[in-house]
Short mmCIF file of C-alpha atoms in Angstrom, two decimals:
data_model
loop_
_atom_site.label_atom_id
_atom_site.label_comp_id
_atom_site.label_asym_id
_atom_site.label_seq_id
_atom_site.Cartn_x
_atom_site.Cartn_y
_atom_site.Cartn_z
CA UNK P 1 67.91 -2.05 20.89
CA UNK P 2 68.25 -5.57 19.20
CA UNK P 3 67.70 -4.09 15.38
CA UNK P 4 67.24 -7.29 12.89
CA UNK P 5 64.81 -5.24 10.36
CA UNK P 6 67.38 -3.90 7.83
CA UNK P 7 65.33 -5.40 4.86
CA UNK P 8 63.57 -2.44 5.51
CA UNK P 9 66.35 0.23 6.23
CA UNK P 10 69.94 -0.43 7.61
CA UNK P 11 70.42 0.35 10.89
CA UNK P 12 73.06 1.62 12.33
CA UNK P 13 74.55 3.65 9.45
CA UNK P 14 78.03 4.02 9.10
CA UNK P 15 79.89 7.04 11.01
CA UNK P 16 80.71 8.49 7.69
CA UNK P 17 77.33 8.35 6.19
CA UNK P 18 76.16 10.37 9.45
CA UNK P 19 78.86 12.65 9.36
CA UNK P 20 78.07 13.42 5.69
CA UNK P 21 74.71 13.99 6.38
CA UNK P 22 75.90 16.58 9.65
CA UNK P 23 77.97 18.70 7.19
CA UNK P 24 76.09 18.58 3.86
CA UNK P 25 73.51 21.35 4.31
CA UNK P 26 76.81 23.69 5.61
CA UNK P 27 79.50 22.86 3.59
CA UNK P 28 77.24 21.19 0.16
CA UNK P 29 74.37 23.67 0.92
CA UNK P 30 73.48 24.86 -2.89
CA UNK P 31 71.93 23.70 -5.78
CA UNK P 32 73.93 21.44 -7.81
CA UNK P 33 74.04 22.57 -11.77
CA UNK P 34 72.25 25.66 -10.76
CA UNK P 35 74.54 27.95 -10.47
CA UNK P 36 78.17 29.26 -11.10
CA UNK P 37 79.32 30.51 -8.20
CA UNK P 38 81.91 28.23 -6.31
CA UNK P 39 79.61 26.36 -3.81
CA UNK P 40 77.16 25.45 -6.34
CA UNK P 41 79.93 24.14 -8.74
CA UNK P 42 81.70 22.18 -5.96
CA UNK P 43 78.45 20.57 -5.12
CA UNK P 44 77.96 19.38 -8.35
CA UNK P 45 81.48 17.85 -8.50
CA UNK P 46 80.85 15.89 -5.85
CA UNK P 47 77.36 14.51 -6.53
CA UNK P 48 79.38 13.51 -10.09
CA UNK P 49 82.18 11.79 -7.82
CA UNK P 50 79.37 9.70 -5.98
CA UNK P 51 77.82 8.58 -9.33
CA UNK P 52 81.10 7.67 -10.43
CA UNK P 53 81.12 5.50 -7.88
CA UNK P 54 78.15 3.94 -8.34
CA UNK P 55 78.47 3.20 -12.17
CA UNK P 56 82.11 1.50 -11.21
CA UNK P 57 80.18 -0.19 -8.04
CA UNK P 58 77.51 -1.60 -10.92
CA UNK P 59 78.99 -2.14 -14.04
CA UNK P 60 78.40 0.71 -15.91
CA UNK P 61 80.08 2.41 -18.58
CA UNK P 62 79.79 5.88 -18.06
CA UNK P 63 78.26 7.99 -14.68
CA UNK P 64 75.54 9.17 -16.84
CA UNK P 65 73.94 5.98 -16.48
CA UNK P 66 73.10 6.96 -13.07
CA UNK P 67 70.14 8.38 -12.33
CA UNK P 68 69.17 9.21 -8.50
CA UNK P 69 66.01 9.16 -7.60
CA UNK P 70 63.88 9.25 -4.21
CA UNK P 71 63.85 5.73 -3.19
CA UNK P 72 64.02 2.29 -5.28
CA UNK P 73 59.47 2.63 -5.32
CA UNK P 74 59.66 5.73 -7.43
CA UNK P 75 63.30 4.20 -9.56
CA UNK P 76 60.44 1.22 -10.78
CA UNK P 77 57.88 3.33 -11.48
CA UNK P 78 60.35 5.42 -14.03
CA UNK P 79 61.53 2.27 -15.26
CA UNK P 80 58.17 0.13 -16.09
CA UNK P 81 55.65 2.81 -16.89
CA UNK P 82 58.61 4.43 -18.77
CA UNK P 83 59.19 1.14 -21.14
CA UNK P 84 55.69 -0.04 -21.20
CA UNK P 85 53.67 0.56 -24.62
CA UNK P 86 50.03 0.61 -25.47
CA UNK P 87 48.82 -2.50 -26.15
CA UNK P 88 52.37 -3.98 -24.66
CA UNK P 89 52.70 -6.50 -21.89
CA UNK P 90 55.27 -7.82 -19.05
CA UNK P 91 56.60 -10.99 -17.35
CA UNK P 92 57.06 -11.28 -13.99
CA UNK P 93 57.79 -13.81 -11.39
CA UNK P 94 55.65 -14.43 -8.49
CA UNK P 95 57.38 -13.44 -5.78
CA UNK P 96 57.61 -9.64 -6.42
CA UNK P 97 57.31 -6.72 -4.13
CA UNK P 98 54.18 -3.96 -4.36
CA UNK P 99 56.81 -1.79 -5.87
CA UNK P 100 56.73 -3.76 -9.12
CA UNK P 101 53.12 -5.71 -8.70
CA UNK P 102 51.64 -2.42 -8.24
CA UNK P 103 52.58 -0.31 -11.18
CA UNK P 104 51.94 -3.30 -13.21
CA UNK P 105 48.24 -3.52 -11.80
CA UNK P 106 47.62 0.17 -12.93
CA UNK P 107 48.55 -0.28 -15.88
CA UNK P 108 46.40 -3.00 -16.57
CA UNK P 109 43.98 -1.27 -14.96
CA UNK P 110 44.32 1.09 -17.77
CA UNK P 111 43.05 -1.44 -20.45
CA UNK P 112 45.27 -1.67 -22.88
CA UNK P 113 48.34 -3.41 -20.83
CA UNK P 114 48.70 -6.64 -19.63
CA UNK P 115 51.26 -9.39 -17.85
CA UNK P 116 51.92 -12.56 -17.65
CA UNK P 117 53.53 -14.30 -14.13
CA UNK P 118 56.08 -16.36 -14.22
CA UNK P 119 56.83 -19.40 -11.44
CA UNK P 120 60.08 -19.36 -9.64
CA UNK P 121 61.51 -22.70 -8.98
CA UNK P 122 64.64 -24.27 -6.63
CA UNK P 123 65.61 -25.63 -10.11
CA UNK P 124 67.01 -22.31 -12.02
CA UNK P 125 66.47 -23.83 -15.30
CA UNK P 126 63.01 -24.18 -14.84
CA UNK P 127 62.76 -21.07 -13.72
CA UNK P 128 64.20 -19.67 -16.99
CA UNK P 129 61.98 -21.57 -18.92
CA UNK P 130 58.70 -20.52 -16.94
CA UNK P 131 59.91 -16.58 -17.67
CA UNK P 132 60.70 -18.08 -21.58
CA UNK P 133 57.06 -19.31 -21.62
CA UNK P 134 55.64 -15.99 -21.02
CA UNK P 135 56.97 -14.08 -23.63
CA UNK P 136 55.33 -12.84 -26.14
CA UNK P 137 55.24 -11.06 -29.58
CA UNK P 138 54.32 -8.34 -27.42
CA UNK P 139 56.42 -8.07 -24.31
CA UNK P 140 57.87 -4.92 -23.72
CA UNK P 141 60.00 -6.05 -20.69
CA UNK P 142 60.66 -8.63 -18.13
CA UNK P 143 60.90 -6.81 -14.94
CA UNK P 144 61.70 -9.55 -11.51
CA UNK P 145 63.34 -8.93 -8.25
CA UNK P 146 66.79 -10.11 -7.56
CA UNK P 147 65.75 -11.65 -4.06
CA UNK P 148 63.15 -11.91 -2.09
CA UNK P 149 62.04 -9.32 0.48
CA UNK P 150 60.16 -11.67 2.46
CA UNK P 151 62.05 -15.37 2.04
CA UNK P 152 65.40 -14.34 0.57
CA UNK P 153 65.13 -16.53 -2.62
CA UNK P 154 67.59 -15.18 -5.19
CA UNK P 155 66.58 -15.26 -8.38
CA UNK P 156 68.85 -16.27 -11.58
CA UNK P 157 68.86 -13.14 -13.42
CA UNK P 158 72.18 -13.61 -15.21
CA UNK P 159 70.44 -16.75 -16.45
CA UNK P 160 66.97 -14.14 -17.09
CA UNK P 161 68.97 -11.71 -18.36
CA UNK P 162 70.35 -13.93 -20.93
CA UNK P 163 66.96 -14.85 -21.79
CA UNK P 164 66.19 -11.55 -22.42
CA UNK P 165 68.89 -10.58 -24.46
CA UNK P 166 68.35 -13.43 -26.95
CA UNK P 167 64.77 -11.83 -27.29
CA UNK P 168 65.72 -8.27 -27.31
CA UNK P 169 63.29 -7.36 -24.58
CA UNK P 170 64.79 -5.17 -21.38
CA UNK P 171 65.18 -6.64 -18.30
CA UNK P 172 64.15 -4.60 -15.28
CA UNK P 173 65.88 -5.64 -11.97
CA UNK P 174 64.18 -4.86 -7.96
CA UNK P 175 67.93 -4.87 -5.98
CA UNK P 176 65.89 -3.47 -3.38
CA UNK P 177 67.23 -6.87 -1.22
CA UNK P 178 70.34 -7.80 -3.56
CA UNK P 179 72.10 -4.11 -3.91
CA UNK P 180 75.00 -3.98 -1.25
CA UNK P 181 74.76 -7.73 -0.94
CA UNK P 182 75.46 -9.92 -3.63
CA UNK P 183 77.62 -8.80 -6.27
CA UNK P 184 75.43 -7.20 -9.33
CA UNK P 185 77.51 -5.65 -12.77
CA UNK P 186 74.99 -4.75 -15.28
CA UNK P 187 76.60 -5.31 -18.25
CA UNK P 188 77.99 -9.12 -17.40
CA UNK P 189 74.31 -9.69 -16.32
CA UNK P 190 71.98 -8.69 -19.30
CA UNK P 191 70.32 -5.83 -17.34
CA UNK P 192 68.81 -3.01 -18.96
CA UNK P 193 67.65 -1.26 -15.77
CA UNK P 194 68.77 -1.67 -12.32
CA UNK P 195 66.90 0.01 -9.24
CA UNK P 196 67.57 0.14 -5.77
CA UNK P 197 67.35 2.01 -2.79
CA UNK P 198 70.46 3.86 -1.06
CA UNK P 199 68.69 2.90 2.55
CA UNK P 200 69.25 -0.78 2.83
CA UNK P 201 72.35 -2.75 1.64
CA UNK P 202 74.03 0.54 0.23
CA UNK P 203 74.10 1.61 3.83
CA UNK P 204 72.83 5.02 2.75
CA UNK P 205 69.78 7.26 4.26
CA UNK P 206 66.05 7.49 3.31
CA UNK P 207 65.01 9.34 0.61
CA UNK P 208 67.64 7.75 -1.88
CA UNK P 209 67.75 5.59 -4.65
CA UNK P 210 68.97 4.31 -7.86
CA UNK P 211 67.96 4.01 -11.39
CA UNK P 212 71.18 2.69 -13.30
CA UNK P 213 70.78 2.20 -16.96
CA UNK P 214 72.29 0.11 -19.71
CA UNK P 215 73.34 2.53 -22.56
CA UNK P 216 70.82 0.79 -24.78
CA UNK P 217 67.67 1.16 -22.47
CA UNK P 218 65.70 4.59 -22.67
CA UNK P 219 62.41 4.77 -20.82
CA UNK P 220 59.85 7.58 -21.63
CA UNK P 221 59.62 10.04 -19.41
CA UNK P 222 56.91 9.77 -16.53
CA UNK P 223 58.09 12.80 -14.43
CA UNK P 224 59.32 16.61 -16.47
CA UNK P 225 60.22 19.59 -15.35
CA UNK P 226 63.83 21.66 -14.77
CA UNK P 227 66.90 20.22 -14.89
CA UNK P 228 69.09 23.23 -15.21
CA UNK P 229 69.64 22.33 -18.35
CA UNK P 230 68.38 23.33 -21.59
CA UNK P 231 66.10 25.68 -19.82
CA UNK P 232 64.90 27.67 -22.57
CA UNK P 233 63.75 24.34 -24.54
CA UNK P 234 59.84 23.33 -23.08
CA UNK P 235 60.43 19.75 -24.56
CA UNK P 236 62.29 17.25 -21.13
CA UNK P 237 66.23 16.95 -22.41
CA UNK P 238 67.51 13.82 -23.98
CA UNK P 239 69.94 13.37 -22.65
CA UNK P 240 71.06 11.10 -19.08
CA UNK P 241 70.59 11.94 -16.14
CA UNK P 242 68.65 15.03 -16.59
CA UNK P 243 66.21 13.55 -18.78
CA UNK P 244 64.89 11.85 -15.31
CA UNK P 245 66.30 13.99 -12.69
CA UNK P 246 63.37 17.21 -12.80
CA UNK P 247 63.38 18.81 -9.70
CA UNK P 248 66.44 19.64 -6.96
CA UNK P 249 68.51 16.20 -6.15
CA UNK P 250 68.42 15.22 -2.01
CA UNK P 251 72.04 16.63 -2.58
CA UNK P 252 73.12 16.07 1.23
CA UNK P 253 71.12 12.10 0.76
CA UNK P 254 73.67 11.57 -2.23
CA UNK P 255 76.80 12.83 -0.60
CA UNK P 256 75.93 10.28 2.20
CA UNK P 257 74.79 7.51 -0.34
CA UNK P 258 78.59 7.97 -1.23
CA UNK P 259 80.26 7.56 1.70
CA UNK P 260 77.81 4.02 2.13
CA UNK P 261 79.33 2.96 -1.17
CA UNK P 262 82.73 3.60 0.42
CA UNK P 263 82.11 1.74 3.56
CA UNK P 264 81.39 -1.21 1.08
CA UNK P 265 84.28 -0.99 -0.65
CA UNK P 266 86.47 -0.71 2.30
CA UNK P 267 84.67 -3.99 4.05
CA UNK P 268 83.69 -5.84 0.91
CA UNK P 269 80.35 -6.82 -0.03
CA UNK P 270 81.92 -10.99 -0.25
CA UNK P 271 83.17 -10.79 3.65
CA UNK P 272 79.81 -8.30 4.50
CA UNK P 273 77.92 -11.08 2.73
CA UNK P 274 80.13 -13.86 4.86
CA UNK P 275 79.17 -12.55 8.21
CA UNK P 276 75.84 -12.11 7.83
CA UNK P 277 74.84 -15.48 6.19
CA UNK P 278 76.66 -16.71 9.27
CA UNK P 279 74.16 -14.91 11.40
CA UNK P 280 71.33 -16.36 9.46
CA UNK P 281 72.37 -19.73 9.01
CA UNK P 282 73.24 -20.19 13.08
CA UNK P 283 69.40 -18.54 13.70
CA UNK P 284 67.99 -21.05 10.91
CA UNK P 285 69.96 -24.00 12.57
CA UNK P 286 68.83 -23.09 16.14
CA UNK P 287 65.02 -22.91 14.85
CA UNK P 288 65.20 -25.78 13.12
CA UNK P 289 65.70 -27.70 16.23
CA UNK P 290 62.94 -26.03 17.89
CA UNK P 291 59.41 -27.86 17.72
CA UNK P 292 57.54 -24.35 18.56
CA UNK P 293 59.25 -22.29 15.78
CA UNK P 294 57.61 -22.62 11.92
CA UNK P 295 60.61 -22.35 9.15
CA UNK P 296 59.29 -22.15 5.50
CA UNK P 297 62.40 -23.14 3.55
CA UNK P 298 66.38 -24.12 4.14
CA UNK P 299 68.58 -21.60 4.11
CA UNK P 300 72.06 -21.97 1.62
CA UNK P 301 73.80 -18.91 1.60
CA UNK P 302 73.97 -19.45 -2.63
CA UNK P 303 69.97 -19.45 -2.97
CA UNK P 304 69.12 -16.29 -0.40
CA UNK P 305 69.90 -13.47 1.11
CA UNK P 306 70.40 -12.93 4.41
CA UNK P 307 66.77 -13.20 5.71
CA UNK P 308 65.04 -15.10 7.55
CA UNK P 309 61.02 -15.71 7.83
CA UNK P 310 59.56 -17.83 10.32
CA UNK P 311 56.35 -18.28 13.02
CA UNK P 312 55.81 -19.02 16.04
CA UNK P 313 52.98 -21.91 16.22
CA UNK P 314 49.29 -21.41 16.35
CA UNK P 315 50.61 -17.12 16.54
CA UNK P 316 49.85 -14.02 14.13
CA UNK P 317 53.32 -12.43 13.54
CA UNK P 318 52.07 -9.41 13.74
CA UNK P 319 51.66 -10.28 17.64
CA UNK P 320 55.08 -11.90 17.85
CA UNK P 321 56.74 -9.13 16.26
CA UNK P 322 55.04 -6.76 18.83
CA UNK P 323 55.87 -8.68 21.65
CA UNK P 324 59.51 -9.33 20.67
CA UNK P 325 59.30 -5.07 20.04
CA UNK P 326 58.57 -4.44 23.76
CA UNK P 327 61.60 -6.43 24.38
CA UNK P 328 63.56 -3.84 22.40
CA UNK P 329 64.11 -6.04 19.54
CA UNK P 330 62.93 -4.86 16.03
CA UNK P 331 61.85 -7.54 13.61
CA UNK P 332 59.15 -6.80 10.88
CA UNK P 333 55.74 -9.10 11.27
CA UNK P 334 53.14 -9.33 8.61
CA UNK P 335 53.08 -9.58 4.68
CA UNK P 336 55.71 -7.05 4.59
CA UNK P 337 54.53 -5.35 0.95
CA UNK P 338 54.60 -8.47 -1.04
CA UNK P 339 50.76 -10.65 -1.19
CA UNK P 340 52.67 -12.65 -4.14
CA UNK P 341 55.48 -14.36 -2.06
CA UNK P 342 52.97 -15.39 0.48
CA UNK P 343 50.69 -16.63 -1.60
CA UNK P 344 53.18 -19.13 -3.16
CA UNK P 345 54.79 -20.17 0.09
CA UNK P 346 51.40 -20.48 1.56
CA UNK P 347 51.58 -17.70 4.44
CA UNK P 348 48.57 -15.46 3.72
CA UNK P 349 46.71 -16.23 6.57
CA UNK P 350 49.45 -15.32 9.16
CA UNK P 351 52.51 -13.46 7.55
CA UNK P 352 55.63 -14.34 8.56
CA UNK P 353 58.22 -12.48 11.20
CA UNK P 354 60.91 -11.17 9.21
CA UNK P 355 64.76 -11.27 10.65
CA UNK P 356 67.32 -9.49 9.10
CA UNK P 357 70.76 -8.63 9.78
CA UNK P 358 73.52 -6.46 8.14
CA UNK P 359 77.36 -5.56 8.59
CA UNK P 360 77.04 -4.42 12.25
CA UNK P 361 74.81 -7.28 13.92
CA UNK P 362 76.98 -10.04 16.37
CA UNK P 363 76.21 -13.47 17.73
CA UNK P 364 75.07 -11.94 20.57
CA UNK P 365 71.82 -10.15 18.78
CA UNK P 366 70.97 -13.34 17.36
CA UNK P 367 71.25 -15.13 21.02
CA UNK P 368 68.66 -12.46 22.07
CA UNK P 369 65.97 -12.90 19.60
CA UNK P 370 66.44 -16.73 20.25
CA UNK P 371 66.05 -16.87 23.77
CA UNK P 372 63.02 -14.30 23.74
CA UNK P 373 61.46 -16.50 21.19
CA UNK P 374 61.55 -19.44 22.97
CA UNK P 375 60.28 -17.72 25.55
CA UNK P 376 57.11 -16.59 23.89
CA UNK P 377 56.24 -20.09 22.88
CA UNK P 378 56.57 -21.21 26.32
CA UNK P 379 53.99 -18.64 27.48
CA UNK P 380 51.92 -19.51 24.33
CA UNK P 381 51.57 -23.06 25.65
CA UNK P 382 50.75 -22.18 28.97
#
């Protein structure tokens, strides 16, 4: 298989990431801070190692910061429902995923919250000052994705996240695209609350995620229950991580979210980064010479991410992206989650086909997709 989805998930996962996830349930197999006996303590000593990691990966001060959760989804919901307020409101950009656009419709929904949408521009400036324009007496938070699921735009959130310093509101950051990619430390960058998922650019399995936070940001709770901590006490502890960590961790997930961390270490996200915006840029150039192929924006490997959206003419992705899948290459067609990004680069009515790469693609995959889309557009014609 020809994989060029890993905007969705990463695929394939490094050797140690699988090999964690082999021996976890037989040599990690009990509950973390739930016990004394020597397997549970050792399993807690390493889920601590792995957030270690991660706070050093990010920026943070202290592991504590970390917070695991199930995927980067449930790490927003914590965040915004956690640091909205009744009668508060939000700023946004318009590019954002369901994960934020959704939460942020329910609570309006509730009648007493509301947001405000800012416009992302090429211009980063303006950009800033279209967030600055939305702000109000109000505003609880700003919360914006660092890059674009869809067209790869990176946003400037050290620029937003100076912003919101200045007005002492929290920034909330989507790294659901920009996590593993481009290189993110909290504390240089103004942001109060980073989330991301372990699948994608952390080149760890499903079911993980991240909610890293800035020692002055502290949510409410939207989720309580045992912690193994403070168990006689019916109020949620105060303290981080339990305060958001009710409920047994994916231990074996985390153990293999480590070893992902590791394999970015060892490679480094710069060259990782390198290799795949070489991929992206030599699929851009070779579409942009094609007079059947539909690009919606240039691709500098500064402004995006390694992603790349495009159309066939006068064809539904959806039906290129099946076609191209009974070819044994997996790209994602449709709106992929996000109704905002299409709407402002004008896609709505078809979607886009979505091409991705990551640290184990080659030339060669790129070739593939290429010829087989050139050949689809030759059939289309006939």
């Amino acid at each position: 298989m020809i994989y060029l989805d890993n905007s969705a998930t990463t695929y394939p996962k490094p050797v140690a990431v699988r090999e964690m996830l082999r021996v976890g349930p037989v040599v990690y197999g009990a509950n973390p801070g739930r016990g004394g006996y020597p397997m549970s303590n050792s399993t807690a000593l390493e889920i601590y190692k792995v957030r270690s990691k991660i706070a050093e990966f990010f920026g943070a001060e202290s592991e504590e910061q970390v917070v695991f959760t199930f995927n980067c989804t449930h790490a927003l919901n914590l965040a915004i429902k956690g640091l909205a307020k009744k009668g508060g409101h939000a700023v946004t950009s318009c590019l954002e995923h369901n994960s934020v656009m959704r939460p942020l419709y329910k609570l309006r929904e509730s009648g007493d919250f509301d947001f405000d949408i800012a416009t992302v521009f090429s211009d980063d400036d303006k950009t800033v000052a279209s967030f600055e324009s939305k702000i109000k007496s109000n505003t609880d938070f700003i919360v914006c994705t660092y890059a674009s699921n869809v067209f790869g735009d990176i946003l400037p959130v050290e620029k937003i996240g100076h912003l919101a310093k200045r007005y002492n509101i929290p920034l909330i950051v989507d790294a659901a695209q920009a996590a593993g990619i481009i290189d993110i430390d909290i504390t240089r960058d103004n942001i109060s609350c980073l989330c991301m998922p372990g699948h994608k650019g952390l080149y760890g399995p499903v079911g993980t995620g991240v909610m890293l936070l800035s020692q002055n940001c502290f949510p409410d709770t939207i989720i309580e229950g045992g912690t193994g901590s403070e168990s006689k006490n019916l109020s949620q502890p105060e303290f981080l991580p339990d305060r958001f960590e009710s409920g047994t961790l994916n231990t074996y997930g985390i153990l293999a979210l480590g070893k992902g961390i590791d394999f970015l270490k060892k490679n480094k996200i710069d060259n990782i980064r390198e290799h795949e915006n070489e991929l992206i840029y030599y699929l851009y150039k070779q579409f942009l010479n094609s007079d059947d192929v539909i690009l919606y924006n240039e691709f500098f490997s500064e402004k995006f991410v390694p992603i790349l959206s495009f159309n066939v003419i006068n064809m539904q992705s959806e039906l290129t992206a099946s076609i191209l899948a009974k070819e044994n290459i997996a790209v994602r067609g449709g709106f992929h989650c996000n109704p905002m990004a299409h709407k402002y680069y004008r896609t709505s009515h078809s979607g886009t086909v979505r091409a991705s790469v990551s640290a184990f693609n080659k030339k060669s995959d790129i070739n593939f997709l290429i010829n087989f889309v050139n050949k689809i557009a030759k059939i289309k014609k006939v």
